PDB file with one MODEL, atoms N, CA, C and O in Angstrom:
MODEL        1
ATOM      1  N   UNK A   1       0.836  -1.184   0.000  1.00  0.00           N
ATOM      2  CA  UNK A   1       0.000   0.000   0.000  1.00  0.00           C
ATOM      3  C   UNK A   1       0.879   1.245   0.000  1.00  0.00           C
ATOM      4  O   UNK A   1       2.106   1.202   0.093  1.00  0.00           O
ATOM      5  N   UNK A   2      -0.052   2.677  -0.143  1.00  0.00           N
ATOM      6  CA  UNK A   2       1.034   3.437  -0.324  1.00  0.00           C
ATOM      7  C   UNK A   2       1.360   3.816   1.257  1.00  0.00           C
ATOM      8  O   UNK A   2       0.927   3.194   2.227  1.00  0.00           O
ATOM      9  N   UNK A   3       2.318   5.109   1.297  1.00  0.00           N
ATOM     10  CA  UNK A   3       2.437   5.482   2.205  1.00  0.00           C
ATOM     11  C   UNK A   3       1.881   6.341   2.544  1.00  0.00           C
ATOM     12  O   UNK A   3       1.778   6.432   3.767  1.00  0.00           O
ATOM     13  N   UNK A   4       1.409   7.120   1.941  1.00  0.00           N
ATOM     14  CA  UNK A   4       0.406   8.382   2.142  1.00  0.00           C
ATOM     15  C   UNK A   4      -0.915   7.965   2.297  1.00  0.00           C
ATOM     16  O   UNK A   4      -1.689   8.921   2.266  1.00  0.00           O
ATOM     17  N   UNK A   5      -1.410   6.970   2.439  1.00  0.00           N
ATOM     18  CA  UNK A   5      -2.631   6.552   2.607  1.00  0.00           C
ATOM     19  C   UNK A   5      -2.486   5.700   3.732  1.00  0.00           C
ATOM     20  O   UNK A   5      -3.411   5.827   4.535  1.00  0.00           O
ATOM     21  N   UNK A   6      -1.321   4.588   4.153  1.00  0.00           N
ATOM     22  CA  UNK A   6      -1.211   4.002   5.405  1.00  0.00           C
ATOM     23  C   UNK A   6      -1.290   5.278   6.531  1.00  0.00           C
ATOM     24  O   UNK A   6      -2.301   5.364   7.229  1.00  0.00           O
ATOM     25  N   UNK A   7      -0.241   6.215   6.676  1.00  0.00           N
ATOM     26  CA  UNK A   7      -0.235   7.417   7.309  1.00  0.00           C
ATOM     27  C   UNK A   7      -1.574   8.713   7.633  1.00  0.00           C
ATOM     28  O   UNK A   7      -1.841   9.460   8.574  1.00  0.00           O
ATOM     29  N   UNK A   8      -2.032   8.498   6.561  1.00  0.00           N
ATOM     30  CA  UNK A   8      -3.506   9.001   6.581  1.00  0.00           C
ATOM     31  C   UNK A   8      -4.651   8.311   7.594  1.00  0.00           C
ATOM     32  O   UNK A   8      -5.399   8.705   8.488  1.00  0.00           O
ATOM     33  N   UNK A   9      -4.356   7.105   6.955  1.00  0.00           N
ATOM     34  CA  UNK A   9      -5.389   6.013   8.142  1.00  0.00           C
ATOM     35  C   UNK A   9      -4.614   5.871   9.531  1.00  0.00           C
ATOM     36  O   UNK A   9      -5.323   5.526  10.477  1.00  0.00           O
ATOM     37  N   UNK A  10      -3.454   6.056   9.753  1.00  0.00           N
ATOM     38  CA  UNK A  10      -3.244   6.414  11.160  1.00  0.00           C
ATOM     39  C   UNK A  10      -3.836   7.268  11.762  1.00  0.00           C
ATOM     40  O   UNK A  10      -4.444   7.097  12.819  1.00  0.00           O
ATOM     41  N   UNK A  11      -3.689   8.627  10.952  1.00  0.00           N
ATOM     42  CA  UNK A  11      -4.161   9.887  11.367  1.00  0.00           C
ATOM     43  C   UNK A  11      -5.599   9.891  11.847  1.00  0.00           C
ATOM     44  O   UNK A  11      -6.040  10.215  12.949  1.00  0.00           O
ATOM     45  N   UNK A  12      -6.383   9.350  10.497  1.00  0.00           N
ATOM     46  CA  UNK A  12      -7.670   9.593  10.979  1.00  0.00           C
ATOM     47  C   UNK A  12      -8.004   8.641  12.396  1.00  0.00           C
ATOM     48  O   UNK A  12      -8.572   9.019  13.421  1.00  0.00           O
ATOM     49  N   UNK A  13      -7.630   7.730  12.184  1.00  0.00           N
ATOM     50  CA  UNK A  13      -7.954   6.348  13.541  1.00  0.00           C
ATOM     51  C   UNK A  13      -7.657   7.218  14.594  1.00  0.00           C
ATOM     52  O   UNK A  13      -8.427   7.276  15.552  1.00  0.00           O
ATOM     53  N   UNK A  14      -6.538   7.977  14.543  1.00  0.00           N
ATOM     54  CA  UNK A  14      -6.055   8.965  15.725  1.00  0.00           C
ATOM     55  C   UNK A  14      -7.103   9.535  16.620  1.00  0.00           C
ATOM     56  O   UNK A  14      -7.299   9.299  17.812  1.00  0.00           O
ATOM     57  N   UNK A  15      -7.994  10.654  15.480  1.00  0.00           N
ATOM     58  CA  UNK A  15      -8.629  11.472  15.881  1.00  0.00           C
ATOM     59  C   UNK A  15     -10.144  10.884  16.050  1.00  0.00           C
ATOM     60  O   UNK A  15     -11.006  11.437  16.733  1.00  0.00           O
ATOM     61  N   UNK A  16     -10.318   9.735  15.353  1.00  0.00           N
ATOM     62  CA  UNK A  16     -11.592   9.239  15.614  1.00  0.00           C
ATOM     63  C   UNK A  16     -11.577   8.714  17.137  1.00  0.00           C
ATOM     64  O   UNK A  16     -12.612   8.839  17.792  1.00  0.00           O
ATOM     65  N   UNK A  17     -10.426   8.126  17.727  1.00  0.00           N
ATOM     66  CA  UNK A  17     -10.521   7.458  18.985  1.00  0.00           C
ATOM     67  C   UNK A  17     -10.421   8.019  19.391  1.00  0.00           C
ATOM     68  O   UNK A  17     -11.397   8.068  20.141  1.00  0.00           O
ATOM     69  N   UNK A  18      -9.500   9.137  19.677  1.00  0.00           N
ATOM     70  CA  UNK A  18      -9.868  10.525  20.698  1.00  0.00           C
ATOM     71  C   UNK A  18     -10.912  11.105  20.455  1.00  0.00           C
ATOM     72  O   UNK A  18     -11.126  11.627  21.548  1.00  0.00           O
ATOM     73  N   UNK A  19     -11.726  11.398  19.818  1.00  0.00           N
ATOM     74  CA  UNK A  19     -12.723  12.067  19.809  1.00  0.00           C
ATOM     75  C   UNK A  19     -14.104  11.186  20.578  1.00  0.00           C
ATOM     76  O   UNK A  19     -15.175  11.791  20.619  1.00  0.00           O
ATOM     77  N   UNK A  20     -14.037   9.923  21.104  1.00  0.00           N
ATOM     78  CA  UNK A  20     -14.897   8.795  21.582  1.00  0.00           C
ATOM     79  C   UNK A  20     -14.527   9.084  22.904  1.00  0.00           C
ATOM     80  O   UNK A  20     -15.084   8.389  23.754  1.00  0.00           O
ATOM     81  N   UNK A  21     -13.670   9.995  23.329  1.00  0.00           N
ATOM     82  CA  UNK A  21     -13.238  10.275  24.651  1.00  0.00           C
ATOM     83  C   UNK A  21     -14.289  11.305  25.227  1.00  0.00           C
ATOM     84  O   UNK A  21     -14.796  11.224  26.346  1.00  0.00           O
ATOM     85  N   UNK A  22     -14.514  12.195  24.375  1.00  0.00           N
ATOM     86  CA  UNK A  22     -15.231  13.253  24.391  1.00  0.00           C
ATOM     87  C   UNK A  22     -17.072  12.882  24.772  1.00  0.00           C
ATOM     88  O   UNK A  22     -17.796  12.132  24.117  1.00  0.00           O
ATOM     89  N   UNK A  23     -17.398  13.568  25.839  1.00  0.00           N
ATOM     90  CA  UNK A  23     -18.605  12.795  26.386  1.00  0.00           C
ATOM     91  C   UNK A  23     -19.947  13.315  25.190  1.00  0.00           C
ATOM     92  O   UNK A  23     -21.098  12.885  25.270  1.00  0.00           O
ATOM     93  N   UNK A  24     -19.574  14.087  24.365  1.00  0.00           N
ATOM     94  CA  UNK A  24     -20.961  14.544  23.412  1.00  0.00           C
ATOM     95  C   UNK A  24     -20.807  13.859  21.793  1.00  0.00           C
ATOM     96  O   UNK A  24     -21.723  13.648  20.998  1.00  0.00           O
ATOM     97  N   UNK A  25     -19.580  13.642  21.642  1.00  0.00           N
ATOM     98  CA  UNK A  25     -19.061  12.587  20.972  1.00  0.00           C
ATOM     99  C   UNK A  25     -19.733  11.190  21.174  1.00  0.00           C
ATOM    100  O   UNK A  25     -20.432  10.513  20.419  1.00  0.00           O
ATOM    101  N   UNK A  26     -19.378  11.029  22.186  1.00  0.00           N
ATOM    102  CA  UNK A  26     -19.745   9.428  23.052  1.00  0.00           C
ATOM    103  C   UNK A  26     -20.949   9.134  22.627  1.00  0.00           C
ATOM    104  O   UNK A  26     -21.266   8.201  21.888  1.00  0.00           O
ATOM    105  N   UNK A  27     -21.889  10.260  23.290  1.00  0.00           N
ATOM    106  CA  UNK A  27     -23.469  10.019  23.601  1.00  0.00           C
ATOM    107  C   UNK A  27     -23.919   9.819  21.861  1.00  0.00           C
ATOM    108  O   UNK A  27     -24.672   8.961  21.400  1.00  0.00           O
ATOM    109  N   UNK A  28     -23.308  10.729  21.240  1.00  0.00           N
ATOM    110  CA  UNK A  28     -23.946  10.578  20.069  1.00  0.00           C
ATOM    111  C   UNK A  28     -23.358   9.454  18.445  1.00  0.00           C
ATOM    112  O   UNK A  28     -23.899   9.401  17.340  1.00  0.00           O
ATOM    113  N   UNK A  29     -22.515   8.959  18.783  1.00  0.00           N
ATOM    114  CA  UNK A  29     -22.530   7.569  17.996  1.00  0.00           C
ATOM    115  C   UNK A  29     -22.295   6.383  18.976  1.00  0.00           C
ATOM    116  O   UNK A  29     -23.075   5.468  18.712  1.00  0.00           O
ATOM    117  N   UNK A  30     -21.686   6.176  19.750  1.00  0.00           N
ATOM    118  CA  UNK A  30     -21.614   4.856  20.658  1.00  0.00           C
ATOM    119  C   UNK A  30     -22.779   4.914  21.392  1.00  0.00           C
ATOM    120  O   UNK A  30     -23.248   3.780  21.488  1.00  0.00           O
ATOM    121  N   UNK A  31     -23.674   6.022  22.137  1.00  0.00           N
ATOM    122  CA  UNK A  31     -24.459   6.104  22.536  1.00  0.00           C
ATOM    123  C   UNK A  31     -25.804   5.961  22.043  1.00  0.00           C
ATOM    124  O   UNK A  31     -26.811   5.886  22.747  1.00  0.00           O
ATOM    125  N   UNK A  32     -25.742   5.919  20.509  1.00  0.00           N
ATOM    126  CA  UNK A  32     -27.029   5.655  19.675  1.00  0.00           C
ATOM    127  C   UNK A  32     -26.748   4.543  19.728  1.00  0.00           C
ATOM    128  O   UNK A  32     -27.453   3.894  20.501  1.00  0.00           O
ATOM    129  N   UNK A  33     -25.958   3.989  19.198  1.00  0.00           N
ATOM    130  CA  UNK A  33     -25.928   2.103  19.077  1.00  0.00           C
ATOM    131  C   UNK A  33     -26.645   1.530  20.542  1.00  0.00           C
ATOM    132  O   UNK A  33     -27.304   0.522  20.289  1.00  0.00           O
ATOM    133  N   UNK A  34     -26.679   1.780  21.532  1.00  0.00           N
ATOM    134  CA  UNK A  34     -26.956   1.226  22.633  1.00  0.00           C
ATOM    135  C   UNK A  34     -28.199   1.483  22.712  1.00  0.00           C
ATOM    136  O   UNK A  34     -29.025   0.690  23.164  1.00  0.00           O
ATOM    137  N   UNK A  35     -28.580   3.171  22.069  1.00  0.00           N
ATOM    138  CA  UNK A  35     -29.820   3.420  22.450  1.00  0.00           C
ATOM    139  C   UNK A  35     -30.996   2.379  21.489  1.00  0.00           C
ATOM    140  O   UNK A  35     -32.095   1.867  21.707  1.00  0.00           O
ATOM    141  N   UNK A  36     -30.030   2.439  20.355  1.00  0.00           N
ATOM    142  CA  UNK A  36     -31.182   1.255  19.524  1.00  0.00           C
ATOM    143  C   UNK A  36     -30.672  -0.413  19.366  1.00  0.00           C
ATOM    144  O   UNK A  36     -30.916  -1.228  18.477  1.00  0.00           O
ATOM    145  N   UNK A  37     -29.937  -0.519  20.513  1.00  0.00           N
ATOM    146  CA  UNK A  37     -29.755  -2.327  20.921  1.00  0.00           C
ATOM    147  C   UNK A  37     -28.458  -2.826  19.803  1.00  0.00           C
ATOM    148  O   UNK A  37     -28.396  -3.929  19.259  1.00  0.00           O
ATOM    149  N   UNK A  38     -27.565  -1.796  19.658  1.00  0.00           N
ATOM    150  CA  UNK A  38     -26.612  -2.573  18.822  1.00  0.00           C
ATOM    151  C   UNK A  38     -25.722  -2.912  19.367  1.00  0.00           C
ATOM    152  O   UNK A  38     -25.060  -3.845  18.910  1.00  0.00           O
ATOM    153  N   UNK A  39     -25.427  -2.387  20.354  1.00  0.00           N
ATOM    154  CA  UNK A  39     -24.375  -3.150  21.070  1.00  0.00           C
ATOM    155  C   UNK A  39     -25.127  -3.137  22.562  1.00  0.00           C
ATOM    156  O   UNK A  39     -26.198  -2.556  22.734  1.00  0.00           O
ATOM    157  N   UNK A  40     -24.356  -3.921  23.710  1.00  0.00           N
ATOM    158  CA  UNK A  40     -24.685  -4.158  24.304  1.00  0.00           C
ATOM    159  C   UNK A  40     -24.342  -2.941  25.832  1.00  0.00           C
ATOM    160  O   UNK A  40     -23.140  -2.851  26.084  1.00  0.00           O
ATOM    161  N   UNK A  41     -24.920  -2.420  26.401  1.00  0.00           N
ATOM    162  CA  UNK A  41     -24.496  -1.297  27.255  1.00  0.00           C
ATOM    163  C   UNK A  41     -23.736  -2.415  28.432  1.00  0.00           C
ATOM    164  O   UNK A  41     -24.203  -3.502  28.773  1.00  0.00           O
ATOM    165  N   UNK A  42     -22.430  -1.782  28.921  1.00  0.00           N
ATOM    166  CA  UNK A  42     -22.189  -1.843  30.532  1.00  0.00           C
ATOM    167  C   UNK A  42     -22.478  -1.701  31.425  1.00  0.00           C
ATOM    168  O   UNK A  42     -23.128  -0.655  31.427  1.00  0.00           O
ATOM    169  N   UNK A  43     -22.420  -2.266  32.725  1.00  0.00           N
ATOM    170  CA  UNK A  43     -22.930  -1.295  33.881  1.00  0.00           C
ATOM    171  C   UNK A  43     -22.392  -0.671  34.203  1.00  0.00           C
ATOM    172  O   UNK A  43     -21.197  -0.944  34.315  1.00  0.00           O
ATOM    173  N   UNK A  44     -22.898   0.669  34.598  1.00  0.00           N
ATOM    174  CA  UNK A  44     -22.325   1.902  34.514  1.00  0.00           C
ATOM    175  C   UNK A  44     -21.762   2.026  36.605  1.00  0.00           C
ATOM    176  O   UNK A  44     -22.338   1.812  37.671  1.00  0.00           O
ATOM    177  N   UNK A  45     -20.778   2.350  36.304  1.00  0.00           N
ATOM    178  CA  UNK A  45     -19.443   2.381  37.640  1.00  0.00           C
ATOM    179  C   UNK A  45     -19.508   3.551  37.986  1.00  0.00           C
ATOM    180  O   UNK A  45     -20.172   4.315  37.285  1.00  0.00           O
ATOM    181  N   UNK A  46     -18.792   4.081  39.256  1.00  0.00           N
ATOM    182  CA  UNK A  46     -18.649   5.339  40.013  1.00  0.00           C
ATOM    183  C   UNK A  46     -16.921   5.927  39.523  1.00  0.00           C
ATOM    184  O   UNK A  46     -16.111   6.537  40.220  1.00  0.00           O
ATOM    185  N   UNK A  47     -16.777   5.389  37.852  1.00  0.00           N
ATOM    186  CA  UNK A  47     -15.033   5.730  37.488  1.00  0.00           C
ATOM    187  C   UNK A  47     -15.205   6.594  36.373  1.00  0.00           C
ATOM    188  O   UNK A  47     -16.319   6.791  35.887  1.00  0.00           O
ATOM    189  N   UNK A  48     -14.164   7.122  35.940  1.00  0.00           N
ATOM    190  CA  UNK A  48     -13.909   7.839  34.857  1.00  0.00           C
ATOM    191  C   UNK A  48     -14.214   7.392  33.852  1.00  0.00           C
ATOM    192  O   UNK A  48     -14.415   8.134  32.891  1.00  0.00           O
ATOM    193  N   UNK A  49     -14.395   5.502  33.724  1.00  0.00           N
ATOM    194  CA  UNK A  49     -14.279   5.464  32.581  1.00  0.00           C
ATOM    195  C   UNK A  49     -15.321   4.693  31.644  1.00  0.00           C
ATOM    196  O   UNK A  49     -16.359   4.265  32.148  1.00  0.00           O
ATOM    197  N   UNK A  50     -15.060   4.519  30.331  1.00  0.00           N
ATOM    198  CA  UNK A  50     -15.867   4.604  29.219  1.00  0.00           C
ATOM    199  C   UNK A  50     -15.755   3.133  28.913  1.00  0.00           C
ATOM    200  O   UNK A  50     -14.996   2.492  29.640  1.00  0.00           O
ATOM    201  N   UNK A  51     -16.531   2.358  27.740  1.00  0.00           N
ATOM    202  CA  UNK A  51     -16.508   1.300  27.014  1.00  0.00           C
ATOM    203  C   UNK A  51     -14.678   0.997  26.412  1.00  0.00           C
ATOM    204  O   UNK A  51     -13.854   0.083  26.418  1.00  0.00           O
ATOM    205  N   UNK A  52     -14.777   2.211  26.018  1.00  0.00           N
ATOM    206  CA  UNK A  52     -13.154   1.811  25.460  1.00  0.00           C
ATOM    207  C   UNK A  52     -11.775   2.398  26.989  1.00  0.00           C
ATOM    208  O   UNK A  52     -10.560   2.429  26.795  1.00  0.00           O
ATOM    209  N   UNK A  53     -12.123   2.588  27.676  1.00  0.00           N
ATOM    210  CA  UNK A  53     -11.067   2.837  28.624  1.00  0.00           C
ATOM    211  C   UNK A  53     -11.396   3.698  29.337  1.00  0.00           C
ATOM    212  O   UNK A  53     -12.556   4.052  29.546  1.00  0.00           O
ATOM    213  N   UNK A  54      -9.862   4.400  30.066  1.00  0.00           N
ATOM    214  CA  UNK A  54     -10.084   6.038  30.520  1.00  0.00           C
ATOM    215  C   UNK A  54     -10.036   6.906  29.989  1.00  0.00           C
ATOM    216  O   UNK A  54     -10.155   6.593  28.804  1.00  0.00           O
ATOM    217  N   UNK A  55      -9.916   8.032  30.095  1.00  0.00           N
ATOM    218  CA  UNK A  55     -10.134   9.306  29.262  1.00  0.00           C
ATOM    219  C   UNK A  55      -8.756   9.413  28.829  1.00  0.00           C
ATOM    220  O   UNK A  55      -8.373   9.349  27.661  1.00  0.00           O
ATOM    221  N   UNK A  56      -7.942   9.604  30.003  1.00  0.00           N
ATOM    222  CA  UNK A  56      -6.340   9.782  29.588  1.00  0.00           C
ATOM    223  C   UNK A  56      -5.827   8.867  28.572  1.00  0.00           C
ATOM    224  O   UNK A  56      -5.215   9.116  27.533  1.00  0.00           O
ATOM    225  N   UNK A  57      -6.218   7.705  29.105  1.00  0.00           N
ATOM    226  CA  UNK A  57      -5.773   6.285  28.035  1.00  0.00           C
ATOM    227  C   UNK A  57      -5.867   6.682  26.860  1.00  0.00           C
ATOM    228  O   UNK A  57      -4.930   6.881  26.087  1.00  0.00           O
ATOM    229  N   UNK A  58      -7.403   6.869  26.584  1.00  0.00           N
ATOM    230  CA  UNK A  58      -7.783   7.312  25.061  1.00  0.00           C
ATOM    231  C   UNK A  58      -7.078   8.506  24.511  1.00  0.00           C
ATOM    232  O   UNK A  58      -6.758   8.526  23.322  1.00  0.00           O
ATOM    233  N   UNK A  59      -6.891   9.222  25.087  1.00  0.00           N
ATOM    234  CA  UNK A  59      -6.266  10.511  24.572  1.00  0.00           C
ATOM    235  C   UNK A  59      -4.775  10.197  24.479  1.00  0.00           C
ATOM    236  O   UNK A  59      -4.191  10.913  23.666  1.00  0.00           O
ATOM    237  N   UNK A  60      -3.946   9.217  25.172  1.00  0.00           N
ATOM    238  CA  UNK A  60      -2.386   8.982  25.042  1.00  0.00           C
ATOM    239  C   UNK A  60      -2.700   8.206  23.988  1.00  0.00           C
ATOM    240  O   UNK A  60      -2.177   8.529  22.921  1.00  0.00           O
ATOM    241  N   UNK A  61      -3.509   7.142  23.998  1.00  0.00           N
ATOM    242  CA  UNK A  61      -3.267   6.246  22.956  1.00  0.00           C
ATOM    243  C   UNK A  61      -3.804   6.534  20.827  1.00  0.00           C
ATOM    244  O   UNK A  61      -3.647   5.821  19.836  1.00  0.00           O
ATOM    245  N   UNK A  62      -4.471   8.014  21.058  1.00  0.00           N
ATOM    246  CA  UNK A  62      -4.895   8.266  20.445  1.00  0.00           C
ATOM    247  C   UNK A  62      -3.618   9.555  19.569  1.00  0.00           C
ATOM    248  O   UNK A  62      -3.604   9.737  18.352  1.00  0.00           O
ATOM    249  N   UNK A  63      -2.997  10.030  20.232  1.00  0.00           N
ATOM    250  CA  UNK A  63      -1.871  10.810  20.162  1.00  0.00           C
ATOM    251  C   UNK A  63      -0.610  10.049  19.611  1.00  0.00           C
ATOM    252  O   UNK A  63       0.298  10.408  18.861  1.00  0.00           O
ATOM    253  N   UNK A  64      -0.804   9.224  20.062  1.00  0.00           N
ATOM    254  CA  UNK A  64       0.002   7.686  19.703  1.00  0.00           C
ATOM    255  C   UNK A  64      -0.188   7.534  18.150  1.00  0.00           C
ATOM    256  O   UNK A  64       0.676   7.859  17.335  1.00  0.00           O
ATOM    257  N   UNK A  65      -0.991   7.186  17.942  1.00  0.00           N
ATOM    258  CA  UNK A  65      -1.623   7.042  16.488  1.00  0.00           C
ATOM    259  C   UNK A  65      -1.651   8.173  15.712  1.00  0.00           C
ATOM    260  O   UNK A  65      -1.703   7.761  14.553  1.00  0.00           O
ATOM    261  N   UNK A  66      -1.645   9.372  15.712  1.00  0.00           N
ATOM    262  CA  UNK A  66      -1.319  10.626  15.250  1.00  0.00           C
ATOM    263  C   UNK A  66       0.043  10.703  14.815  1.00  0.00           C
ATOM    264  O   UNK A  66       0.507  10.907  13.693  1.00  0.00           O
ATOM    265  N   UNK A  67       0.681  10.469  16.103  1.00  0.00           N
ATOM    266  CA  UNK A  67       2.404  10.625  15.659  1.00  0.00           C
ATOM    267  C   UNK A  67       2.849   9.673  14.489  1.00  0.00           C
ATOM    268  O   UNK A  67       3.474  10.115  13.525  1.00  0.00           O
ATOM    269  N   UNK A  68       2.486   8.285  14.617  1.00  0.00           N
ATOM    270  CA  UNK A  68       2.919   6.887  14.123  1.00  0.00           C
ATOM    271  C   UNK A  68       2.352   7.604  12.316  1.00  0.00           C
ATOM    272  O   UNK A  68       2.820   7.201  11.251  1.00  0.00           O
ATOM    273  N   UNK A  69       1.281   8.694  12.464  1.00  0.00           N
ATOM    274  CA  UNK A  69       0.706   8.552  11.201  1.00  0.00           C
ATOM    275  C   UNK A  69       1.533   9.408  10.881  1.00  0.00           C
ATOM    276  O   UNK A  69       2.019   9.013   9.822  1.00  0.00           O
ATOM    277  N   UNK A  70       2.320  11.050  11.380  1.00  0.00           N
ATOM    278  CA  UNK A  70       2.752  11.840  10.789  1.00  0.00           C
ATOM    279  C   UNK A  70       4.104  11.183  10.792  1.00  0.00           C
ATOM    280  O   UNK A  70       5.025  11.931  10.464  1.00  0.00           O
ATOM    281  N   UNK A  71       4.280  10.490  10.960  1.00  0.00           N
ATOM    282  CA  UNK A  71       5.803   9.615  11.229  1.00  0.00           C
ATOM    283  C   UNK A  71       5.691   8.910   9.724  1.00  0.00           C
ATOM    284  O   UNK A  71       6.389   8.992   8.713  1.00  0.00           O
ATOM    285  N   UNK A  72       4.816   8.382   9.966  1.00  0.00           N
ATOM    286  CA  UNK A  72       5.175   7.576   8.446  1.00  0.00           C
ATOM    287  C   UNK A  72       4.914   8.889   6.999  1.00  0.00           C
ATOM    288  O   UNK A  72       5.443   8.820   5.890  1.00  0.00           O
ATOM    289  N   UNK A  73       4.123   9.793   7.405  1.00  0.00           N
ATOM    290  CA  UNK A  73       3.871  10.833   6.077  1.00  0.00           C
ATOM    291  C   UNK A  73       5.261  11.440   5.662  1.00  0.00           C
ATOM    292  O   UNK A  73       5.731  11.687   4.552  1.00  0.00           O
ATOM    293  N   UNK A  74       5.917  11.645   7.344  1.00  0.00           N
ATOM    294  CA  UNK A  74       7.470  12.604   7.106  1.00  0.00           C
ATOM    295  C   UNK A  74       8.355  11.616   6.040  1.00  0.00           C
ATOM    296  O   UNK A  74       8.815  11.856   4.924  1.00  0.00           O
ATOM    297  N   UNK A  75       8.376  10.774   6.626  1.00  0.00           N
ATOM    298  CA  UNK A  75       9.716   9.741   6.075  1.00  0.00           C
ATOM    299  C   UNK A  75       8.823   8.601   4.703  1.00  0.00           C
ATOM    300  O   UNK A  75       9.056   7.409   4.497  1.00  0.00           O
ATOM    301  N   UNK A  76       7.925   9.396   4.058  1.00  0.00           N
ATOM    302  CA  UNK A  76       7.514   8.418   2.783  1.00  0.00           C
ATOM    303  C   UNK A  76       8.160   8.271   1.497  1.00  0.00           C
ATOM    304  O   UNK A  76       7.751   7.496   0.632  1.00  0.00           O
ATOM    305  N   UNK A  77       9.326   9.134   1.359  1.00  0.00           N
ATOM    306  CA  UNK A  77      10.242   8.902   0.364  1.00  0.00           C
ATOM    307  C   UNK A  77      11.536   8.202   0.823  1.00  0.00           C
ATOM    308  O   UNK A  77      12.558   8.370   0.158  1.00  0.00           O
ATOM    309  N   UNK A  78      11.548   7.318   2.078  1.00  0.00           N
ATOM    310  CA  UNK A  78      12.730   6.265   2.292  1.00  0.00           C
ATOM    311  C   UNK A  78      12.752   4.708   2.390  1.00  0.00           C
ATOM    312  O   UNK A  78      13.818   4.116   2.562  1.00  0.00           O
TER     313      UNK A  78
ENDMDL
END
């Protein structure tokens, strides 16, 4: 595949998973699926956190994936 398109799909994966961090984000696509039975809801805890983790998690691991993407865009002619 190319590289400008592997790097791209880092990027976006980046910002899509951080953005699932975000509680108006949340409510409104992970939160519709539940509301109309597509996935299955958790029971909801006295913690920070979400279906996919903690907030911080998501946001390091999502930053993560940003870099890895502008990482591969910098260095696509080697």
């Amino acid at each position: 595949m190319n590289r400008v398109l592997i790097g791209s799909l880092f990027i976006i994966c980046g910002l899509a998973y951080g953005s699932a961090a975000i509680d108006a984000v949340y409510s409104r696509t992970l939160g519709w699926l539940v509301a109309n039975r597509w996935i299955k809801e958790y029971p909801v805890r006295k913690t920070e956190k979400t279906a996919l983790g903690r907030k911080p998690t998501i946001f390091l691991y999502s930053i993560a994936l940003i870099i890895i993407g502008i990482f591969i865009l910098w260095n696509r002619n080697n």
